[in-house]
Short mmCIF file of C-alpha atoms and ligand atoms in Angstrom, two decimals:
data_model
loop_
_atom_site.label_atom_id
_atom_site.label_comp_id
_atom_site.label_asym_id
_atom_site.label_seq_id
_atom_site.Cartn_x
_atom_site.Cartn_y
_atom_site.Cartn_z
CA UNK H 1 106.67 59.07 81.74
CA UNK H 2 109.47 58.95 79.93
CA UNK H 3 111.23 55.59 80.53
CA UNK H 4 114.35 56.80 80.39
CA UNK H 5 113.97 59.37 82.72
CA UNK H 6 112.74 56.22 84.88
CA UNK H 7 116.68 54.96 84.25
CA UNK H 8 118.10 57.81 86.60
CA UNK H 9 116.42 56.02 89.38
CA UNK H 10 118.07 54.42 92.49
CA UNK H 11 117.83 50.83 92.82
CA UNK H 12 116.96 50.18 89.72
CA UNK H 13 116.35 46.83 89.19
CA UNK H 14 118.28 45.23 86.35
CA UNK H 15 114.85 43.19 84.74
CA UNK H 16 113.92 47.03 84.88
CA UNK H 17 116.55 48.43 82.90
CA UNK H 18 116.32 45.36 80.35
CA UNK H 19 112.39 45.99 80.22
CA UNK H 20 112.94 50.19 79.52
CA UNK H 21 115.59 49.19 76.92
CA UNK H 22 112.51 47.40 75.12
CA UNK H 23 110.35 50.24 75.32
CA UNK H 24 113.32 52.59 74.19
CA UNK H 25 114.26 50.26 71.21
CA UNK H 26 110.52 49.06 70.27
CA UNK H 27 108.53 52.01 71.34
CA UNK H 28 106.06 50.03 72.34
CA UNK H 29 105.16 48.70 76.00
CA UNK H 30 102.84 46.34 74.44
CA UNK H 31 103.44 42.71 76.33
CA UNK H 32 106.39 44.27 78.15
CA UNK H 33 105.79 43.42 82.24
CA UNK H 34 105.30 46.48 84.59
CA UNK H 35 108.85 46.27 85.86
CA UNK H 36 108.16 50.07 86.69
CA UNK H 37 111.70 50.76 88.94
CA UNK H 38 109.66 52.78 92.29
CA UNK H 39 111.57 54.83 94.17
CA UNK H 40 111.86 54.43 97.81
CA UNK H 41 111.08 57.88 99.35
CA UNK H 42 108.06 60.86 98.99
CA UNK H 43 109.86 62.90 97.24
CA UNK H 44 111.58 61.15 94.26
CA UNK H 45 108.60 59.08 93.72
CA UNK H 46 106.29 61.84 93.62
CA UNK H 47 109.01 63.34 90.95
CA UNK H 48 108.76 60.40 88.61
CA UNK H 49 105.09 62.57 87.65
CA UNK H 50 106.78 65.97 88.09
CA UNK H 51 105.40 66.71 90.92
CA UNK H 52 106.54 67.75 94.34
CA UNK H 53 105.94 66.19 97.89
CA UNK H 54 106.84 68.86 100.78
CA UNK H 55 106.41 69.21 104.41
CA UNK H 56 106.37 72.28 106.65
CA UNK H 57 109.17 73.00 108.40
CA UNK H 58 110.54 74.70 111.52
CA UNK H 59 113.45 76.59 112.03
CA UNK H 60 113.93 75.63 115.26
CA UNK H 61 113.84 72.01 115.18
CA UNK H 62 116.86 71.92 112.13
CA UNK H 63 119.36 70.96 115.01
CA UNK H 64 117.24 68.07 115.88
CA UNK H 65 119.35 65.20 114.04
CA UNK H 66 116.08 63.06 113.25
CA UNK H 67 114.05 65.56 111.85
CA UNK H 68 117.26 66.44 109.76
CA UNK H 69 117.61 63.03 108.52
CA UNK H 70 113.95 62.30 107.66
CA UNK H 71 113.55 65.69 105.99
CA UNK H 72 116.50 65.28 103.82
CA UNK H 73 115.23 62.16 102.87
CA UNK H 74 111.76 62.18 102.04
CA UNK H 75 111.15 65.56 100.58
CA UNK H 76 112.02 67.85 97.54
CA UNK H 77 110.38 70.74 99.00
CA UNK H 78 109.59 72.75 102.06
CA UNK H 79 107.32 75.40 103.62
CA UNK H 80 108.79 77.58 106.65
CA UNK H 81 105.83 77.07 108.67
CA UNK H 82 106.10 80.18 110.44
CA UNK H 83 108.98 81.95 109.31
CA UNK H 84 107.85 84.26 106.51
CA UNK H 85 104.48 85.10 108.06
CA UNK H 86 104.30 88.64 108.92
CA UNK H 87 104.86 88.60 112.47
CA UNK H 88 107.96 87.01 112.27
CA UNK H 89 109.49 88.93 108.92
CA UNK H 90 108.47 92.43 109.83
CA UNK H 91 107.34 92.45 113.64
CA UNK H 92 107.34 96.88 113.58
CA UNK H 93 106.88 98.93 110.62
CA UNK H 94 109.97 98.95 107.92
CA UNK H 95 112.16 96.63 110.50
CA UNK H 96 112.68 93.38 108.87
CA UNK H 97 114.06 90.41 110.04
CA UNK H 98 115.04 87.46 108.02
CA UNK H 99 117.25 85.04 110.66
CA UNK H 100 115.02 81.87 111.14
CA UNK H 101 113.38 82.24 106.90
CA UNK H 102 116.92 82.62 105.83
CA UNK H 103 117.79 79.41 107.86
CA UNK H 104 115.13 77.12 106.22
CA UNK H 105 115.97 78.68 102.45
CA UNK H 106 119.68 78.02 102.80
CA UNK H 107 119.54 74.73 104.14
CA UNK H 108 116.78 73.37 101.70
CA UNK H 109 118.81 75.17 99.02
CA UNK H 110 121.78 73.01 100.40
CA UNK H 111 119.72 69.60 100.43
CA UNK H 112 118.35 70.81 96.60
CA UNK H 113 114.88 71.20 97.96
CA UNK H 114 112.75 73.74 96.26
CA UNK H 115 110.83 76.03 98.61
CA UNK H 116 107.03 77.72 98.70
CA UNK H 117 106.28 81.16 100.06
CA UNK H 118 103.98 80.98 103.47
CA UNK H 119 102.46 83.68 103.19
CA UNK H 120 102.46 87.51 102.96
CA UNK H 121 98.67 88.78 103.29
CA UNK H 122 96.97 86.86 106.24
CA UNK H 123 94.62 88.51 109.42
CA UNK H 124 96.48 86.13 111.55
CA UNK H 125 99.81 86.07 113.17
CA UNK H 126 99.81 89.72 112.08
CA UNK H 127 101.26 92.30 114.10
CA UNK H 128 99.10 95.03 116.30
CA UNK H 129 100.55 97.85 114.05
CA UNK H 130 99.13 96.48 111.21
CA UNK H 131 95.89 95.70 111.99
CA UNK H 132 95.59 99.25 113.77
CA UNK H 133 96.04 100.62 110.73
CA UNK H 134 92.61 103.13 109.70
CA UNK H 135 93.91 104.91 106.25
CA UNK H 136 93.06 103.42 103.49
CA UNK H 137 96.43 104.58 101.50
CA UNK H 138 98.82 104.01 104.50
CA UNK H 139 97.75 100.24 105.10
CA UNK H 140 98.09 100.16 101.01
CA UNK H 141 101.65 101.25 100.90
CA UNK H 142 102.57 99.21 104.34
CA UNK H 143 101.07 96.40 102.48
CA UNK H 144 102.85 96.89 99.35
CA UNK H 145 106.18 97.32 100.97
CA UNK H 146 105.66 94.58 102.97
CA UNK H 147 105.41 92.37 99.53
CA UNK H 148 107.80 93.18 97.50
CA UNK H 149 110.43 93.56 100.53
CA UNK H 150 109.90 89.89 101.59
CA UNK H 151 109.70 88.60 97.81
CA UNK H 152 112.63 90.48 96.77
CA UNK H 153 114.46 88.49 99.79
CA UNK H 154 114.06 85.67 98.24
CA UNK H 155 113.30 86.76 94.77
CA UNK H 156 114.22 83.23 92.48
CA UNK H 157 114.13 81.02 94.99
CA UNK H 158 110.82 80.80 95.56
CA UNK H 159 108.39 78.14 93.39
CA UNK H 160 105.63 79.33 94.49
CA UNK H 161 104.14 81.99 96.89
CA UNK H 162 101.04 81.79 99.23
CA UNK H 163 100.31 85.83 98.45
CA UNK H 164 96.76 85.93 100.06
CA UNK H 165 96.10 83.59 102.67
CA UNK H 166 93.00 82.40 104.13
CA UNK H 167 90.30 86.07 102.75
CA UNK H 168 87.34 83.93 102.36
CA UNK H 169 85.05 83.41 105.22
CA UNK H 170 83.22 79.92 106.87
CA UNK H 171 79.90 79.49 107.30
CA UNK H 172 77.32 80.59 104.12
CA UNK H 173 77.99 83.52 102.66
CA UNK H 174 80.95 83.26 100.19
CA UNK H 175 82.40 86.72 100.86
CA UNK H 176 85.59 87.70 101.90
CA UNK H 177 85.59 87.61 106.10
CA UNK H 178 86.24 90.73 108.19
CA UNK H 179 89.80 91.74 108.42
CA UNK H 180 91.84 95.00 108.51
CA UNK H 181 92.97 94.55 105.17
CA UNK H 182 89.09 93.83 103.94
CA UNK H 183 87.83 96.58 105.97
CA UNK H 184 90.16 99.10 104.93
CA UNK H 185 90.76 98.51 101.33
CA UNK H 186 87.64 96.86 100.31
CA UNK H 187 87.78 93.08 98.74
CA UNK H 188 89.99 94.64 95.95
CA UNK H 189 92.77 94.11 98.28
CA UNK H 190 93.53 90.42 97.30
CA UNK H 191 93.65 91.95 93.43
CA UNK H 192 96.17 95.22 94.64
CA UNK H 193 98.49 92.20 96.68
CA UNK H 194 98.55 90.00 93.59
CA UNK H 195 99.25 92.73 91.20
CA UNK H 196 102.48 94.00 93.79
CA UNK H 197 103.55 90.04 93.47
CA UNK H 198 103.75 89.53 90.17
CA UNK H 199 105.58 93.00 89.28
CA UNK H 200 108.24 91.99 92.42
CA UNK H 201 109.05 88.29 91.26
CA UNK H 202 107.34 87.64 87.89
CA UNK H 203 109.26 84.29 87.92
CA UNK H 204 107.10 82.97 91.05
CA UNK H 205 103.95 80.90 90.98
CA UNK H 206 101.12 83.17 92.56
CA UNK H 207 98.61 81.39 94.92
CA UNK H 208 95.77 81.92 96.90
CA UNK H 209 95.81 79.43 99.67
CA UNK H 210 92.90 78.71 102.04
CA UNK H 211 91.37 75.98 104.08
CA UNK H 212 87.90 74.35 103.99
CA UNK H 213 87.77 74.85 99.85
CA UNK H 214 87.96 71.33 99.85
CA UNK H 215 83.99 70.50 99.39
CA UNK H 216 82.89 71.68 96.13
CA UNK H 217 79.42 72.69 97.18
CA UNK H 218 80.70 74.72 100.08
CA UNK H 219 79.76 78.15 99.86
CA UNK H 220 83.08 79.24 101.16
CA UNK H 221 84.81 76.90 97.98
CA UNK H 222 82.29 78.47 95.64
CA UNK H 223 83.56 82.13 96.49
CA UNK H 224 87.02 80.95 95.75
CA UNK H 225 86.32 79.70 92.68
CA UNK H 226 84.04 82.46 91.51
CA UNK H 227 87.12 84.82 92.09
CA UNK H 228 90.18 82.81 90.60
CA UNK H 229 87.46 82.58 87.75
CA UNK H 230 87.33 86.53 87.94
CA UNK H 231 90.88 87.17 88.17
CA UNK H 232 91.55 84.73 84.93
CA UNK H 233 88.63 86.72 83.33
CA UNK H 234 89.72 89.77 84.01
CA UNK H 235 93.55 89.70 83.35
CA UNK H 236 94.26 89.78 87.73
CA UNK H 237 97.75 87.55 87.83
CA UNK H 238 97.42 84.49 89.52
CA UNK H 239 99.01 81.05 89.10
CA UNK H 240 97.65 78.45 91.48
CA UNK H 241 95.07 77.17 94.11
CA UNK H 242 96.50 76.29 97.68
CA UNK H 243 94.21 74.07 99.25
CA UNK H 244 95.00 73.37 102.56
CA UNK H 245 93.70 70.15 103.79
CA UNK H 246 93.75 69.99 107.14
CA UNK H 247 91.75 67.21 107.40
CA UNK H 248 89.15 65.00 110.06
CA UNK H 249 89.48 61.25 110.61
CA UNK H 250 87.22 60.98 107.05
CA UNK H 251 89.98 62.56 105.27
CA UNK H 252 88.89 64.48 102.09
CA UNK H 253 85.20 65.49 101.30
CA UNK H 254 83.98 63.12 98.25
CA UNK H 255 83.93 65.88 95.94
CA UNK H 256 87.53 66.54 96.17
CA UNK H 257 88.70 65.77 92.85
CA UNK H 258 85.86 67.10 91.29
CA UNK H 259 87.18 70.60 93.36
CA UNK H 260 90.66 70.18 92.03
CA UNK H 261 89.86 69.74 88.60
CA UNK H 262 87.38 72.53 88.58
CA UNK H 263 89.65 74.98 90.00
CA UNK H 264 92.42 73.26 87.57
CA UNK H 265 90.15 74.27 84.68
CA UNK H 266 90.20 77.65 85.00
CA UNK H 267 93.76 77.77 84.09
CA UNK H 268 95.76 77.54 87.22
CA UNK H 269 97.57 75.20 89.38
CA UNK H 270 95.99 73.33 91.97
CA UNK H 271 98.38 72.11 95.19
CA UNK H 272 97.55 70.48 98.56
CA UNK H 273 99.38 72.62 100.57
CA UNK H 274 99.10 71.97 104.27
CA UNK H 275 97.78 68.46 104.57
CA UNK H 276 97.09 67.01 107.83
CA UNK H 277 94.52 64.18 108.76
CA UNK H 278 93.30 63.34 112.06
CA UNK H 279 94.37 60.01 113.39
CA UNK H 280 96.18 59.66 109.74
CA UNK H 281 93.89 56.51 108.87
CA UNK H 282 95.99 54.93 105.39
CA UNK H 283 93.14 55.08 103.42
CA UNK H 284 92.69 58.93 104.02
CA UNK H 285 95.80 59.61 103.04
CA UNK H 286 95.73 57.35 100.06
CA UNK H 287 92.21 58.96 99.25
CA UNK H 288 93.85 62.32 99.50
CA UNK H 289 97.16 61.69 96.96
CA UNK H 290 94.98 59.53 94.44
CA UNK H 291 92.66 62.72 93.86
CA UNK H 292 95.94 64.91 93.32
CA UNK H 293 97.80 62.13 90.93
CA UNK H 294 94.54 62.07 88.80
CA UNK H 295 94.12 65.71 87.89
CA UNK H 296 97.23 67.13 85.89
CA UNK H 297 97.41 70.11 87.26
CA UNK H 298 97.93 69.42 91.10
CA UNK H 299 101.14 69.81 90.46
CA UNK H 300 102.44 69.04 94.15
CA UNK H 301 101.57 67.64 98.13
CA UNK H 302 103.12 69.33 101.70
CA UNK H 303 102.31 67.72 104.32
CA UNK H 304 102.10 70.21 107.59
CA UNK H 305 105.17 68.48 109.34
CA UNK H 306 107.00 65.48 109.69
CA UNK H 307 106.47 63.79 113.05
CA UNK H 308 103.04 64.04 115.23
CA UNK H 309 104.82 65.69 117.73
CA UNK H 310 105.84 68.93 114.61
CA UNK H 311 102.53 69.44 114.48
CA UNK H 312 100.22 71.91 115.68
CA UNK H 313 97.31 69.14 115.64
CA UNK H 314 99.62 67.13 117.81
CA UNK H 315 96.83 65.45 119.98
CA UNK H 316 95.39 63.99 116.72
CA UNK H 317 99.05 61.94 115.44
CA UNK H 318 97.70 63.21 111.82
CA UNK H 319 101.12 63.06 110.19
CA UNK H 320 102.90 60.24 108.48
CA UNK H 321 106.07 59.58 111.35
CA UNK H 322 105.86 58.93 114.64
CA UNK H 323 107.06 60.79 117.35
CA UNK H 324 110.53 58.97 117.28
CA UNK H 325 110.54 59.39 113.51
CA UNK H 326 109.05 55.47 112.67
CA UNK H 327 106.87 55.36 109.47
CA UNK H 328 103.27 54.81 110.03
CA UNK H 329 100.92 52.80 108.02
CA UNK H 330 99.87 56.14 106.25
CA UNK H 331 103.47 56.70 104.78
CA UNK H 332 102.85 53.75 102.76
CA UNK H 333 99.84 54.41 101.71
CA UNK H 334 101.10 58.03 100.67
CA UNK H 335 104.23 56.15 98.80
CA UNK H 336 101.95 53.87 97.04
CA UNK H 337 99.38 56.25 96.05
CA UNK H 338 102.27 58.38 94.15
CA UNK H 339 103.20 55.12 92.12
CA UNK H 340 105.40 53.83 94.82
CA UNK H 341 106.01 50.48 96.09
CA UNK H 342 106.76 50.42 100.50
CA UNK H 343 110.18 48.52 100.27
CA UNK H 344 108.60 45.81 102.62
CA UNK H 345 106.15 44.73 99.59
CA UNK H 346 108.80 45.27 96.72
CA UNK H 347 109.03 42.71 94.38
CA UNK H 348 111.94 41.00 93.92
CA UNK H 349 114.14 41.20 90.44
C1 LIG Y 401 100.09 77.14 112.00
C2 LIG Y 401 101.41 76.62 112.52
O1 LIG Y 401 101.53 75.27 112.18
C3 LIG Y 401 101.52 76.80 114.02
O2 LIG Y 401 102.83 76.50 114.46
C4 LIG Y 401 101.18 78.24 114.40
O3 LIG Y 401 101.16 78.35 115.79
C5 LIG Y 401 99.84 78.65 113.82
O4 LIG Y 401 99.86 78.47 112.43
N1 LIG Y 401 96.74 77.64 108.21
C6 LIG Y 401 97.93 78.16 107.78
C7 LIG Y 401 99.18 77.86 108.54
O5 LIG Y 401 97.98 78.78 106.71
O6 LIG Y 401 100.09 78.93 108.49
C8 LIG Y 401 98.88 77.51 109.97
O7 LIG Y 401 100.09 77.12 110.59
C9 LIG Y 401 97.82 76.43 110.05
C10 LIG Y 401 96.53 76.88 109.42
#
């Protein structure tokens, strides 16, 4: 890290700035104390690596003055958590509507937070028309359309897009599950939906997002990575990995790093792009953000909302406020596993 990108900082303390004017001058940071300045929120500490920290967010709750305050706070990006899903963008064939998505993208725009894609291929929250669909070449143009007519929306505002959500299928097999688009195009449909994204907004990141890739011996993890690895092979654009993380009371699997960096070495992005964790035990969370900060290419966290009462695990509290918007336990752990220090435990100057 460049220390004097450190200097930009809030609360900086002065020993701090004394201690980065040593490095600067001496270029060295041999016997020079760790008077590292931390920042005091998700978001600009998890900048001071370049990466992002997000949360999922919901149109309807931006009049709600606390959720306001902590998302302006604490986070550099978002995720409309249901607002660009198909359903919502394009509810009957070639009638769009962009009210509530528009709403999230303006006001993060207005906060300066930078904003991911969620999501334009997915079985669920699909409309009936779609998945009636039979023909083969009318589901591909509807499909098509559908792509380029929501990315063009939003065409440069976007980091990076969730193009293909969830394809992949639990249990053992490793194959793409039973869908309309599957059954109607064949598994070449992920392929035809990235193609469409990277001709409509060349500038976006391109990911394939799904949940339960989080083991690395699961078969359903395996058949993720044996396509990314076929799409980089083969020329197919894609950018990045969205793992979800929706996670039990254990939080991540063991193997999680060793999934991130895997997936990392085949020349994309990795990002944790829905986390949740049951209960929200500190050391889950902690587990969760150490795994990200130690492979260089997880290049960002959203949490999937702010308060346990956002979220659509609600009866498990997995997030990191309360219901009246309090910090838990796990928001420090979160802040100090980015590099942070929880202003309670910061040392004096
Ligand atoms: C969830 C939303 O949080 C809920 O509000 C909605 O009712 C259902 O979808 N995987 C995804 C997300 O990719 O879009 C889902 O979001 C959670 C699972």
């Amino acid at each position: 890290m460049n220390p004097l990108k450190r200097l930009g900082l809030r609360r900086t303390p002065v020993t701090s700035l004394l201690a980065a004017a040593v490095l600067v001058a001496t270029g060295t940071a041999a016997a020079v104390p760790d008077t590292t300045p931390r920042a005091s929120t998700l978001g600009a500490q998890a900048a001071q690596s370049g990466r992002y920290f997000g949360t999922a967010v919901a149109a309807g709750k931006l009049g709600d003055g606390t959720y306001t305050g902590i998302l302006g706070r604490e986070f550099n990006s978002v995720t409309p958590e249901n607002e660009m899903k198909w359903d919502a963008t394009e509810p009957s064939r070639g009638s769009f509507n962009f009210g509530p998505a528009d709403q999230i993208v303006n006001g993060a725009t207005a906060r300066g937070q930078r904003v991911r894609g969620h999501t334009l291929v997915w079985h669920s929250q699909l409309p009936g028309w779609v998945s009636s669909i039979r023909d083969a070449n009318t589901l591909r143009g509807v499909m098509n359309h559908h792509i380029t007519t929501v990315m063009n929306r939003y065409k440069g505002r976007i980091h990076s897009w969730d193009v293909v959500n969830e394809a992949f299928a639990d249990g053992p097999s490793g194959q793409l599950r039973s869908s309309v688009f599957r059954d109607v195009l064949g598994d070449g449909f992920i392929e035809q939906a990235f193609r469409t994204a990277r001709s409509t907004d060349p500038a976006a990141k391109l990911c394939y997002n799904d949940y339960n890739i989080e083991n690395w011996n699961d078969a359903k993890t395996q058949g993720a990575y044996r396509m990314v690895r076929d799409f980089k092979a083969r020329g197919v654009p894609i950018d990045c990995v969205g793992l979800q993380a929706h996670f039990g009371a254990g939080g991540p699997p063991a193997s999680f790093q060793t999934t991130l960096s895997n997936f990392a070495a085949l020349g994309v992005d990795v990002q944790i792009t829905e986390l949740d964790i049951a209960q929200a035990s500190p050391t889950a969370y902690a587990n969760t953000v150490r795994a990200c900060m130690n492979v260089a290419r997880c290049t960002g966290i959203t949490v999937w909302g702010i308060r346990d009462s956002d979220s659509w695990r609600s009866g498990e509290n997995p997030l990191l406020f309360d219901r009246n918007g309090n910090k838990k336990p796990a928001y420090n752990a979160v802040l100090t596993a980015l590099g942070g220090t929880p202003a309670a435990t910061r040392r004096a100057p």
